[in-house]
XYZ file of N, CA and C in Angstrom:
759
model
N -17.162 -5.294 -47.977
C -16.853 -5.229 -46.544
C -15.379 -4.855 -46.366
N -15.052 -3.640 -46.750
C -13.661 -3.203 -46.767
C -13.100 -2.966 -45.363
N -13.965 -2.880 -44.353
C -13.503 -2.652 -42.980
C -13.914 -3.794 -42.056
N -14.090 -4.977 -42.615
C -14.468 -6.140 -41.814
C -13.452 -6.361 -40.699
N -13.945 -6.593 -39.484
C -13.150 -6.874 -38.291
C -12.425 -5.653 -37.743
N -12.694 -4.472 -38.262
C -12.064 -3.263 -37.735
C -13.022 -2.535 -36.802
N -12.432 -1.832 -35.841
C -13.189 -1.004 -34.896
C -12.770 0.439 -35.107
N -13.759 1.328 -35.208
C -13.477 2.734 -35.492
C -14.177 3.648 -34.498
N -13.499 4.718 -34.132
C -14.115 5.842 -33.428
C -14.265 6.976 -34.423
N -15.427 7.594 -34.437
C -15.662 8.780 -35.260
C -16.144 9.891 -34.340
N -15.325 10.924 -34.147
C -15.778 12.065 -33.360
C -16.605 12.991 -34.252
N -17.446 13.779 -33.615
C -18.388 14.568 -34.409
C -19.335 13.685 -35.189
N -19.610 12.497 -34.652
C -20.351 11.478 -35.393
C -21.844 11.693 -35.458
N -22.347 12.723 -34.800
C -23.785 12.940 -34.801
C -24.304 13.745 -35.970
N -23.418 14.348 -36.738
C -23.872 15.210 -37.827
C -22.799 15.346 -38.893
N -23.204 15.847 -40.055
C -22.271 16.253 -41.096
C -21.329 15.168 -41.562
N -20.075 15.532 -41.707
C -19.055 14.616 -42.221
C -18.887 13.416 -41.302
N -18.884 13.643 -39.993
C -18.735 12.532 -39.058
C -19.837 11.514 -39.192
N -21.055 11.977 -39.313
C -22.189 11.062 -39.498
C -22.037 10.283 -40.800
N -21.631 10.964 -41.872
C -21.437 10.278 -43.148
C -20.382 9.195 -43.057
N -19.279 9.490 -42.358
C -18.219 8.488 -42.187
C -18.707 7.308 -41.363
N -19.410 7.578 -40.278
C -19.876 6.504 -39.403
C -20.793 5.550 -40.147
N -21.732 6.091 -40.908
C -22.675 5.239 -41.624
C -21.977 4.403 -42.693
N -21.074 5.008 -43.439
C -20.377 4.263 -44.492
C -19.454 3.210 -43.901
N -18.754 3.545 -42.836
C -17.860 2.571 -42.196
C -18.649 1.359 -41.715
N -19.816 1.610 -41.111
C -20.635 0.494 -40.627
C -21.120 -0.355 -41.788
N -21.497 0.265 -42.882
C -21.919 -0.481 -44.069
C -20.802 -1.369 -44.587
N -19.562 -0.920 -44.389
C -18.406 -1.667 -44.879
C -17.833 -2.621 -43.844
N -18.588 -2.875 -42.759
C -18.244 -3.943 -41.839
C -17.593 -3.541 -40.545
N -17.304 -2.259 -40.341
C -16.651 -1.833 -39.103
C -17.649 -1.784 -37.954
N -17.153 -2.023 -36.755
C -17.876 -1.671 -35.538
C -17.505 -0.229 -35.224
N -18.507 0.633 -35.075
C -18.265 2.071 -34.984
C -18.752 2.614 -33.652
N -17.896 3.414 -33.024
C -18.290 4.201 -31.859
C -18.346 5.656 -32.292
N -19.520 6.254 -32.168
C -19.675 7.658 -32.519
C -19.648 8.499 -31.251
N -18.980 9.640 -31.335
C -18.818 10.502 -30.173
C -19.175 11.929 -30.548
N -19.690 12.669 -29.577
C -20.022 14.064 -29.785
C -20.643 14.626 -28.528
N -21.031 15.889 -28.605
C -21.578 16.560 -27.424
C -23.097 16.581 -27.396
N -23.751 16.223 -28.511
C -25.218 16.280 -28.568
C -25.773 14.859 -28.589
N -26.252 14.430 -27.420
C -26.674 13.039 -27.246
C -27.820 12.667 -28.183
N -28.739 13.584 -28.420
C -29.869 13.279 -29.280
C -29.459 12.933 -30.693
N -28.522 13.675 -31.238
C -28.038 13.394 -32.592
C -27.292 12.066 -32.640
N -26.489 11.794 -31.623
C -25.770 10.518 -31.577
C -26.752 9.346 -31.566
N -27.810 9.489 -30.786
C -28.796 8.407 -30.697
C -29.461 8.161 -32.051
N -29.764 9.221 -32.782
C -30.371 9.071 -34.103
C -29.457 8.287 -35.041
N -28.182 8.631 -35.046
C -27.241 7.945 -35.937
C -27.063 6.495 -35.506
N -26.951 6.284 -34.202
C -26.798 4.908 -33.704
C -27.981 4.046 -34.116
N -29.173 4.561 -33.969
C -30.365 3.792 -34.323
C -30.421 3.515 -35.821
N -30.007 4.493 -36.623
C -30.001 4.292 -38.077
C -29.037 3.182 -38.468
N -27.875 3.147 -37.831
C -26.865 2.132 -38.166
C -27.299 0.757 -37.676
N -27.707 0.658 -36.421
C -28.077 -0.656 -35.889
C -29.361 -1.164 -36.545
N -30.244 -0.234 -36.908
C -31.472 -0.637 -37.586
C -31.234 -1.214 -38.961
N -30.073 -0.887 -39.543
C -29.692 -1.434 -40.852
C -28.775 -2.649 -40.728
N -28.624 -3.145 -39.497
C -27.810 -4.337 -39.280
C -26.365 -4.070 -38.953
N -25.983 -2.805 -38.782
C -24.603 -2.466 -38.453
C -24.344 -2.502 -36.956
N -23.084 -2.402 -36.599
C -22.679 -2.371 -35.199
C -22.259 -0.955 -34.847
N -22.903 -0.389 -33.822
C -22.625 0.995 -33.458
C -22.941 1.211 -31.988
N -22.066 1.953 -31.324
C -22.308 2.423 -29.966
C -22.044 3.921 -29.947
N -22.657 4.612 -28.999
C -22.523 6.064 -28.916
C -22.054 6.463 -27.525
N -21.251 7.511 -27.485
C -20.724 7.987 -26.212
C -20.586 9.505 -26.284
N -21.189 10.207 -25.336
C -21.017 11.655 -25.265
C -19.569 11.965 -24.901
N -18.993 12.955 -25.571
C -17.587 13.273 -25.325
C -17.283 14.677 -25.817
N -16.611 15.451 -24.985
C -16.003 16.720 -25.392
C -14.536 16.428 -25.658
N -14.126 16.494 -26.914
C -12.774 16.060 -27.280
C -11.696 16.975 -26.731
N -12.073 18.128 -26.199
C -11.073 19.037 -25.629
C -10.783 18.749 -24.163
N -11.439 17.716 -23.607
C -11.256 17.348 -22.195
C -10.611 15.971 -22.124
N -9.400 15.896 -21.594
C -8.623 14.657 -21.615
C -9.340 13.515 -20.910
N -9.982 13.779 -19.793
C -10.662 12.707 -19.048
C -11.805 12.109 -19.862
N -12.539 12.938 -20.595
C -13.627 12.423 -21.417
C -13.092 11.621 -22.602
N -11.987 12.057 -23.156
C -11.352 11.306 -24.246
C -10.910 9.936 -23.756
N -10.300 9.886 -22.581
C -9.855 8.606 -22.023
C -11.041 7.668 -21.802
N -12.168 8.208 -21.318
C -13.361 7.381 -21.116
C -13.898 6.857 -22.444
N -13.829 7.687 -23.482
C -14.306 7.260 -24.800
C -13.493 6.086 -25.330
N -12.195 6.163 -25.218
C -11.348 5.084 -25.726
C -11.535 3.819 -24.889
N -11.659 3.970 -23.575
C -11.917 2.806 -22.716
C -13.273 2.179 -23.049
N -14.275 3.014 -23.281
C -15.606 2.530 -23.666
C -15.533 1.734 -24.966
N -14.767 2.218 -25.923
C -14.620 1.525 -27.208
C -13.986 0.153 -27.017
N -12.956 0.103 -26.202
C -12.289 -1.172 -25.921
C -13.248 -2.146 -25.241
N -14.038 -1.648 -24.291
C -14.998 -2.507 -23.589
C -16.099 -3.018 -24.517
N -16.555 -2.159 -25.427
C -17.652 -2.528 -26.325
C -17.216 -3.484 -27.419
N -16.040 -3.214 -28.010
C -15.671 -3.928 -29.232
C -14.273 -4.551 -29.204
N -13.550 -4.425 -28.101
C -12.324 -5.186 -27.929
C -11.042 -4.540 -28.405
N -11.105 -3.355 -28.985
C -9.879 -2.724 -29.454
C -10.181 -1.497 -30.283
N -9.178 -1.029 -31.032
C -9.349 0.152 -31.872
C -8.366 0.084 -33.037
N -8.882 0.293 -34.242
C -8.045 0.254 -35.445
C -8.087 1.549 -36.250
N -9.180 2.299 -36.129
C -9.370 3.499 -36.953
C -9.921 4.628 -36.084
N -9.371 5.816 -36.264
C -9.880 7.018 -35.616
C -10.120 8.079 -36.672
N -11.335 8.614 -36.705
C -11.647 9.757 -37.561
C -11.880 10.966 -36.651
N -10.998 11.936 -36.731
C -11.118 13.160 -35.951
C -11.926 14.174 -36.751
N -13.250 14.136 -36.559
C -14.139 14.993 -37.337
C -14.802 16.085 -36.510
N -14.685 16.028 -35.187
C -15.301 17.061 -34.351
C -14.653 18.406 -34.646
N -15.479 19.432 -34.753
C -14.918 20.745 -35.033
C -15.934 21.846 -34.831
N -15.426 23.055 -34.642
C -16.266 24.242 -34.528
C -15.757 25.291 -35.501
N -16.612 26.238 -35.819
C -16.362 27.248 -36.842
C -16.393 28.627 -36.198
N -15.620 29.542 -36.730
C -15.668 30.922 -36.252
C -15.308 31.859 -37.390
N -16.093 32.898 -37.554
C -15.814 33.951 -38.527
C -15.244 35.144 -37.772
N -14.129 35.688 -38.260
C -13.573 36.880 -37.631
C -12.100 37.047 -37.919
N -11.685 38.295 -38.055
C -10.261 38.617 -38.144
C -9.646 38.507 -36.757
N -8.337 38.713 -36.655
C -7.688 38.705 -35.349
C -8.309 39.768 -34.443
N -8.560 40.945 -34.976
C -9.141 42.015 -34.168
C -10.551 41.684 -33.711
N -11.292 40.965 -34.529
C -12.686 40.646 -34.217
C -12.826 39.430 -33.310
N -11.748 38.685 -33.095
C -11.805 37.428 -32.349
C -11.433 37.653 -30.896
N -12.318 37.279 -29.986
C -12.012 37.399 -28.560
C -11.038 36.298 -28.142
N -10.372 36.529 -27.042
C -9.456 35.504 -26.530
C -10.216 34.226 -26.189
N -11.408 34.364 -25.649
C -12.201 33.182 -25.288
C -12.578 32.388 -26.534
N -12.984 33.074 -27.605
C -13.339 32.369 -28.838
C -12.118 31.719 -29.468
N -10.982 32.407 -29.447
C -9.739 31.821 -29.960
C -9.441 30.509 -29.234
N -9.509 30.550 -27.922
C -9.193 29.358 -27.130
C -10.196 28.242 -27.384
N -11.464 28.588 -27.564
C -12.492 27.569 -27.832
C -12.233 26.870 -29.158
N -11.949 27.629 -30.202
C -11.710 27.038 -31.522
C -10.463 26.163 -31.509
N -9.388 26.653 -30.935
C -8.155 25.849 -30.880
C -8.330 24.619 -29.989
N -9.131 24.739 -28.928
C -9.326 23.609 -28.019
C -10.014 22.446 -28.716
N -11.059 22.733 -29.479
C -11.799 21.661 -30.145
C -11.064 21.194 -31.400
N -10.707 22.125 -32.261
C -10.200 21.761 -33.589
C -8.786 21.217 -33.583
N -7.949 21.682 -32.675
C -6.547 21.242 -32.665
C -6.218 20.414 -31.420
N -6.515 20.947 -30.250
C -6.249 20.169 -29.033
C -7.048 18.871 -29.046
N -8.268 18.917 -29.561
C -9.082 17.706 -29.630
C -8.448 16.620 -30.474
N -7.852 16.999 -31.593
C -7.142 16.026 -32.439
C -5.943 15.459 -31.685
N -5.213 16.326 -30.992
C -4.070 15.892 -30.194
C -4.487 14.888 -29.117
N -5.517 15.228 -28.338
C -5.923 14.353 -27.241
C -6.469 13.023 -27.743
N -7.307 13.071 -28.774
C -7.865 11.828 -29.309
C -6.764 10.938 -29.876
N -5.844 11.531 -30.610
C -4.766 10.743 -31.208
C -3.861 10.159 -30.124
N -3.550 10.948 -29.127
C -2.701 10.491 -28.024
C -3.295 9.268 -27.343
N -4.623 9.312 -27.117
C -5.288 8.185 -26.472
C -5.415 6.990 -27.406
N -5.591 7.250 -28.699
C -5.818 6.161 -29.653
C -4.549 5.385 -29.984
N -3.418 6.061 -29.985
C -2.175 5.424 -30.424
C -1.857 4.178 -29.603
N -2.051 4.252 -28.295
C -1.743 3.095 -27.448
C -2.606 1.901 -27.811
N -3.895 2.135 -28.078
C -4.790 1.049 -28.473
C -4.405 0.486 -29.839
N -4.056 1.361 -30.773
C -3.651 0.904 -32.104
C -2.349 0.112 -32.047
N -1.463 0.522 -31.179
C -0.204 -0.212 -31.017
C -0.486 -1.640 -30.554
N -1.404 -1.779 -29.612
C -1.779 -3.117 -29.138
C -2.433 -3.941 -30.236
N -3.111 -3.262 -31.167
C -3.795 -3.961 -32.267
C -2.853 -4.281 -33.423
N -1.612 -3.828 -33.335
C -0.651 -4.089 -34.399
C -0.645 -3.042 -35.493
N -1.337 -1.913 -35.251
C -1.349 -0.824 -36.228
C -2.725 -0.214 -36.330
N -2.820 0.821 -37.130
C -4.104 1.479 -37.295
C -4.009 2.659 -38.230
N -5.117 3.360 -38.353
C -5.201 4.514 -39.246
C -5.907 5.661 -38.534
N -5.247 6.806 -38.471
C -5.848 8.033 -37.949
C -6.141 8.940 -39.132
N -7.377 9.396 -39.214
C -7.812 10.243 -40.321
C -8.298 11.560 -39.730
N -7.573 12.615 -39.995
C -7.947 13.931 -39.498
C -8.757 14.673 -40.552
N -9.876 15.228 -40.142
C -10.671 16.055 -41.044
C -10.208 17.496 -40.847
N -9.373 17.943 -41.779
C -8.864 19.302 -41.728
C -9.764 20.234 -42.519
N -9.170 21.045 -43.369
C -9.930 21.998 -44.169
C -9.003 22.573 -45.233
N -9.592 23.044 -46.326
C -8.778 23.793 -47.280
C -8.171 25.019 -46.612
N -8.777 25.484 -45.499
C -8.216 26.625 -44.779
C -7.064 26.212 -43.879
N -6.675 24.958 -43.947
C -5.394 24.528 -43.401
C -4.312 24.546 -44.470
N -4.706 24.923 -45.693
C -3.777 24.977 -46.830
C -3.661 26.377 -47.416
N -4.777 27.106 -47.450
C -4.802 28.462 -47.995
C -5.558 29.359 -47.017
N -5.367 30.661 -47.179
C -6.035 31.602 -46.293
C -7.370 32.072 -46.840
N -8.126 32.745 -45.988
C -9.386 33.365 -46.379
C -9.645 34.503 -45.400
N -10.242 35.564 -45.879
C -10.526 36.703 -45.016
C -11.450 36.312 -43.871
N -11.193 36.870 -42.712
C -12.025 36.726 -41.516
C -12.186 35.266 -41.083
N -11.085 34.542 -41.150
C -11.088 33.145 -40.696
C -9.857 32.882 -39.804
N -9.420 33.868 -39.038
C -8.125 33.797 -38.349
C -8.011 32.573 -37.437
N -8.928 32.425 -36.498
C -8.816 31.321 -35.540
C -9.038 29.978 -36.216
N -10.021 29.916 -37.084
C -10.330 28.648 -37.753
C -9.156 28.204 -38.624
N -8.605 29.117 -39.419
C -7.482 28.758 -40.288
C -6.264 28.359 -39.463
N -6.038 29.056 -38.352
C -4.909 28.689 -37.491
C -5.073 27.280 -36.945
N -6.295 26.953 -36.529
C -6.537 25.617 -35.973
C -6.355 24.534 -37.024
N -6.857 24.772 -38.223
C -6.762 23.751 -39.266
C -5.353 23.676 -39.854
N -4.639 24.792 -39.878
C -3.231 24.726 -40.261
C -2.435 23.884 -39.278
N -2.785 23.985 -38.002
C -2.142 23.142 -37.002
C -2.427 21.672 -37.225
N -3.665 21.348 -37.617
C -4.018 19.953 -37.896
C -3.191 19.414 -39.066
N -2.982 20.238 -40.085
C -2.179 19.821 -41.243
C -0.788 19.373 -40.817
N -0.098 20.188 -40.033
C 1.273 19.857 -39.650
C 1.323 18.822 -38.531
N 0.320 18.800 -37.663
C 0.254 17.735 -36.665
C 0.114 16.386 -37.350
N -0.667 16.327 -38.413
C -0.819 15.085 -39.185
C 0.538 14.586 -39.656
N 1.314 15.460 -40.258
C 2.605 15.040 -40.811
C 3.588 14.642 -39.717
N 3.565 15.370 -38.602
C 4.460 15.024 -37.503
C 4.110 13.663 -36.918
N 2.815 13.407 -36.693
C 2.409 12.109 -36.152
C 2.703 10.981 -37.137
N 2.539 11.248 -38.413
C 2.824 10.215 -39.411
C 4.262 9.750 -39.310
N 5.180 10.686 -39.120
C 6.595 10.322 -38.999
C 6.874 9.617 -37.675
N 6.251 10.090 -36.609
C 6.506 9.505 -35.293
C 6.058 8.051 -35.196
N 4.969 7.691 -35.896
C 4.348 6.385 -35.671
C 4.380 5.448 -36.877
N 5.077 5.848 -37.924
C 5.152 4.981 -39.105
C 5.759 3.628 -38.765
N 6.749 3.607 -37.888
C 7.408 2.357 -37.518
C 6.528 1.416 -36.729
N 5.388 1.904 -36.266
C 4.438 1.076 -35.516
C 3.246 0.678 -36.374
N 3.335 0.932 -37.662
C 2.240 0.637 -38.601
C 0.978 1.429 -38.267
N 1.170 2.620 -37.715
C 0.053 3.529 -37.466
C 0.173 4.658 -38.481
N -0.793 4.712 -39.379
C -0.764 5.703 -40.454
C -1.630 6.897 -40.071
N -1.188 8.084 -40.480
C -1.916 9.314 -40.144
C -2.019 10.162 -41.411
N -3.247 10.454 -41.813
C -3.490 11.252 -43.007
C -4.558 12.300 -42.724
N -4.641 13.295 -43.589
C -5.561 14.406 -43.375
C -6.351 14.696 -44.644
N -7.663 14.779 -44.512
C -8.532 15.203 -45.610
C -8.869 16.676 -45.392
N -8.715 17.474 -46.440
C -8.973 18.916 -46.348
C -10.163 19.272 -47.224
N -11.377 19.193 -46.685
C -12.556 19.480 -47.503
C -12.721 20.969 -47.783
N -13.346 21.254 -48.913
C -13.867 22.580 -49.163
C -15.254 22.691 -48.563
N -16.098 23.491 -49.155
C -17.439 23.715 -48.616
C -18.303 22.471 -48.827
N -18.835 21.942 -47.734
C -19.643 20.721 -47.746
C -21.040 21.059 -47.240
N -22.029 20.456 -47.835
C -23.424 20.753 -47.518
C -23.813 20.132 -46.186
N -23.517 20.866 -45.119
C -23.820 20.431 -43.761
C -24.481 21.587 -43.011
N -24.882 21.331 -41.767
C -25.440 22.395 -40.934
C -24.432 23.525 -40.746
N -23.155 23.177 -40.725
C -22.119 24.194 -40.577
C -22.110 25.150 -41.763
N -22.266 24.603 -42.969
C -22.316 25.455 -44.158
C -23.534 26.373 -44.115
N -24.658 25.854 -43.676
C -25.867 26.674 -43.550
C -25.613 27.844 -42.607
N -24.894 27.578 -41.510
C -24.581 28.631 -40.555
C -23.628 29.663 -41.159
N -22.653 29.204 -41.927
C -21.736 30.127 -42.607
C -22.507 31.058 -43.523
N -23.409 30.494 -44.301
C -24.208 31.316 -45.209
C -25.082 32.304 -44.428
N -25.659 31.844 -43.333
C -26.537 32.709 -42.538
C -25.775 33.901 -41.973
N -24.583 33.650 -41.484
C -23.796 34.717 -40.868
C -23.343 35.770 -41.872
N -23.378 35.433 -43.151
C -22.978 36.409 -44.171
C -23.979 37.551 -44.298
N -25.210 37.328 -43.817
C -26.248 38.328 -43.957
C -27.063 38.198 -45.230
N -26.571 37.422 -46.185
C -27.260 37.188 -47.458
C -27.052 35.722 -47.823
N -27.784 34.817 -47.158
C -27.507 33.386 -47.325
C -27.524 32.904 -48.767
N -28.520 33.282 -49.550
C -28.595 32.804 -50.932
C -27.501 33.414 -51.791
N -27.222 34.698 -51.575
C -26.144 35.338 -52.318
C -24.793 34.735 -51.990
N -24.575 34.438 -50.712
C -23.303 33.829 -50.309
C -23.179 32.424 -50.880
N -24.265 31.656 -50.912
C -24.235 30.321 -51.505
C -23.844 30.404 -52.989
N -24.463 31.323 -53.712
C -24.135 31.470 -55.137
C -22.682 31.887 -55.329
N -22.217 32.783 -54.480
C -20.822 33.240 -54.588
C -19.845 32.096 -54.365
N -20.122 31.282 -53.364
C -19.217 30.166 -53.059
C -19.258 29.112 -54.160
N -20.434 28.825 -54.688
C -20.535 27.855 -55.777
C -19.771 28.322 -57.008
N -19.779 29.630 -57.266
C -19.080 30.172 -58.428
C -17.568 29.989 -58.330
N -17.053 29.741 -57.125
C -15.620 29.540 -56.929
C -15.185 28.089 -57.165
N -16.152 27.192 -57.378
C -15.846 25.763 -57.447
C -15.867 25.292 -58.898
N -14.731 24.846 -59.440
C -14.712 24.382 -60.825
C -15.733 23.283 -61.122
N -16.001 22.396 -60.169
C -16.982 21.339 -60.412
C -18.410 21.819 -60.222
N -18.602 23.024 -59.715
C -19.907 23.651 -59.719
C -20.906 23.153 -58.700
N -20.483 22.384 -57.706
C -21.408 21.943 -56.667
C -20.694 21.832 -55.335
N -21.456 21.992 -54.273
C -20.923 21.761 -52.941
C -20.696 20.273 -52.734
N -19.803 19.954 -51.819
C -19.606 18.568 -51.457
C -20.756 18.061 -50.602
N -20.907 16.755 -50.581
C -21.831 16.075 -49.683
C -21.000 15.292 -48.656
N -21.545 15.069 -47.456
C -20.781 14.312 -46.470
C -20.227 12.995 -47.008
N -20.979 12.322 -47.882
C -20.506 11.036 -48.386
C -19.298 11.197 -49.316
N -19.153 12.370 -49.963
C -17.951 12.607 -50.760
C -16.705 12.504 -49.892
N -16.795 13.020 -48.688
C -15.666 12.960 -47.755
C -15.539 11.542 -47.183
N -16.683 10.931 -46.903
C -16.668 9.594 -46.296
C -16.015 8.561 -47.200
N -16.205 8.676 -48.512
C -15.591 7.700 -49.416
C -14.067 7.759 -49.340
N -13.512 8.968 -49.258
C -12.061 9.082 -49.129
C -11.596 8.593 -47.761
N -12.362 8.917 -46.721
C -12.027 8.416 -45.389
C -12.043 6.895 -45.355
N -12.985 6.282 -46.056
C -13.046 4.826 -46.130
C -11.776 4.258 -46.748
N -11.318 4.863 -47.821
C -10.070 4.408 -48.446
C -8.902 4.517 -47.465
N -8.819 5.634 -46.751
C -7.708 5.829 -45.816
C -7.814 4.897 -44.614
N -9.035 4.506 -44.262
C -9.225 3.574 -43.143
C -8.918 2.140 -43.522
N -9.043 1.833 -44.803
C -8.908 0.451 -45.253
C -7.454 0.088 -45.532
N -7.215 -1.212 -45.704
C -5.873 -1.683 -46.029
C -5.445 -1.310 -47.443
N -6.383 -0.814 -48.258
C -6.039 -0.384 -49.614
C -5.044 0.770 -49.617
N -5.022 1.542 -48.530
C -4.109 2.695 -48.440
C -2.911 2.399 -47.541
N -2.511 1.139 -47.480
C -1.481 0.722 -46.520
C -0.111 1.345 -46.778
N 0.102 1.932 -47.967
C 1.397 2.577 -48.272
C 1.258 4.098 -48.249
N 0.274 4.588 -47.522
C -0.034 6.020 -47.525
C -0.052 6.554 -46.105
N 0.859 7.476 -45.819
C 0.835 8.167 -44.531
C 1.450 9.546 -44.702
N 1.020 10.461 -43.842
C 1.513 11.834 -43.920
C 0.910 12.637 -45.051
N -0.117 12.128 -45.710
C -0.729 12.821 -46.841
C -1.752 13.843 -46.347
N -1.774 14.983 -47.016
C -2.749 16.039 -46.740
C -3.468 16.289 -48.059
N -4.727 15.903 -48.134
C -5.412 15.765 -49.417
C -6.544 16.788 -49.541
N -6.451 17.737 -50.467
C -7.587 18.627 -50.713
C -8.730 17.842 -51.358
N -9.929 18.094 -50.903
C -11.133 17.487 -51.482
C -12.158 18.604 -51.566
N -12.101 19.362 -52.682
C -12.677 20.698 -52.669
C -13.283 21.153 -53.998
N -13.655 20.216 -54.875
C -14.239 20.559 -56.181
C -13.301 21.395 -57.046
N -11.995 21.336 -56.726
C -11.021 22.067 -57.533
C -10.689 23.459 -57.027
N -11.213 23.853 -55.854
C -11.020 25.210 -55.359
C -9.546 25.584 -55.242
N -8.723 24.691 -54.692
C -7.311 25.030 -54.475
C -6.458 24.770 -55.714
N -7.098 24.408 -56.839
C -6.326 24.216 -58.063
C -6.030 25.539 -58.772
N -6.681 26.616 -58.371
C -6.446 27.913 -59.020
C -5.013 28.362 -58.804
């Protein structure tokens, strides 16, 4: 029970990495509020957690809208009395060079992937301060560390998350609010399936991507959740401002 007596918000909690984090956090004793835009998926995760004896509430939220973020944090306080952990996992994907990316798509990707982290963190900090500290865990990407062809908007958004993490870590260290970033490589989620589909040759693209990974396999959501659990727990109490690749060795080349 590494998160006993802690309250966590997990955005993007209805699927993929967010769902993996929510389930593991609940298993480890946290009260979890999952947030996202697809109510049906949130309900499935909530039922799975509560059906296993965990504590979980769900709230629809678009993290790029400040009013909805404020309602989410207020809902969390009303349900569970405070906030100690925030996992910023909500995100969207886009394939395209600068020339191929429309202004509307650029704004959409930056709004969710970067502005969403800003708004959620801004709202969470006040609650964590009242709780005597907390942990913010941003789910970035290896594309916040290295480039890749036809990933202009996505890489820009995740690069922003990398440096926002470090800036917030410095700003709030004196308040015992730690901020760290996990940078996953390719993880076996619905998003990865969509990436493969858009390539035009899903099986060929899967084989190509696997060949780039020294460990020879895609990540699973729980691979990311285990690291998020460590960063959420008191075991990482001397860790802030860290940006951690979790990518089967991809960025070790």
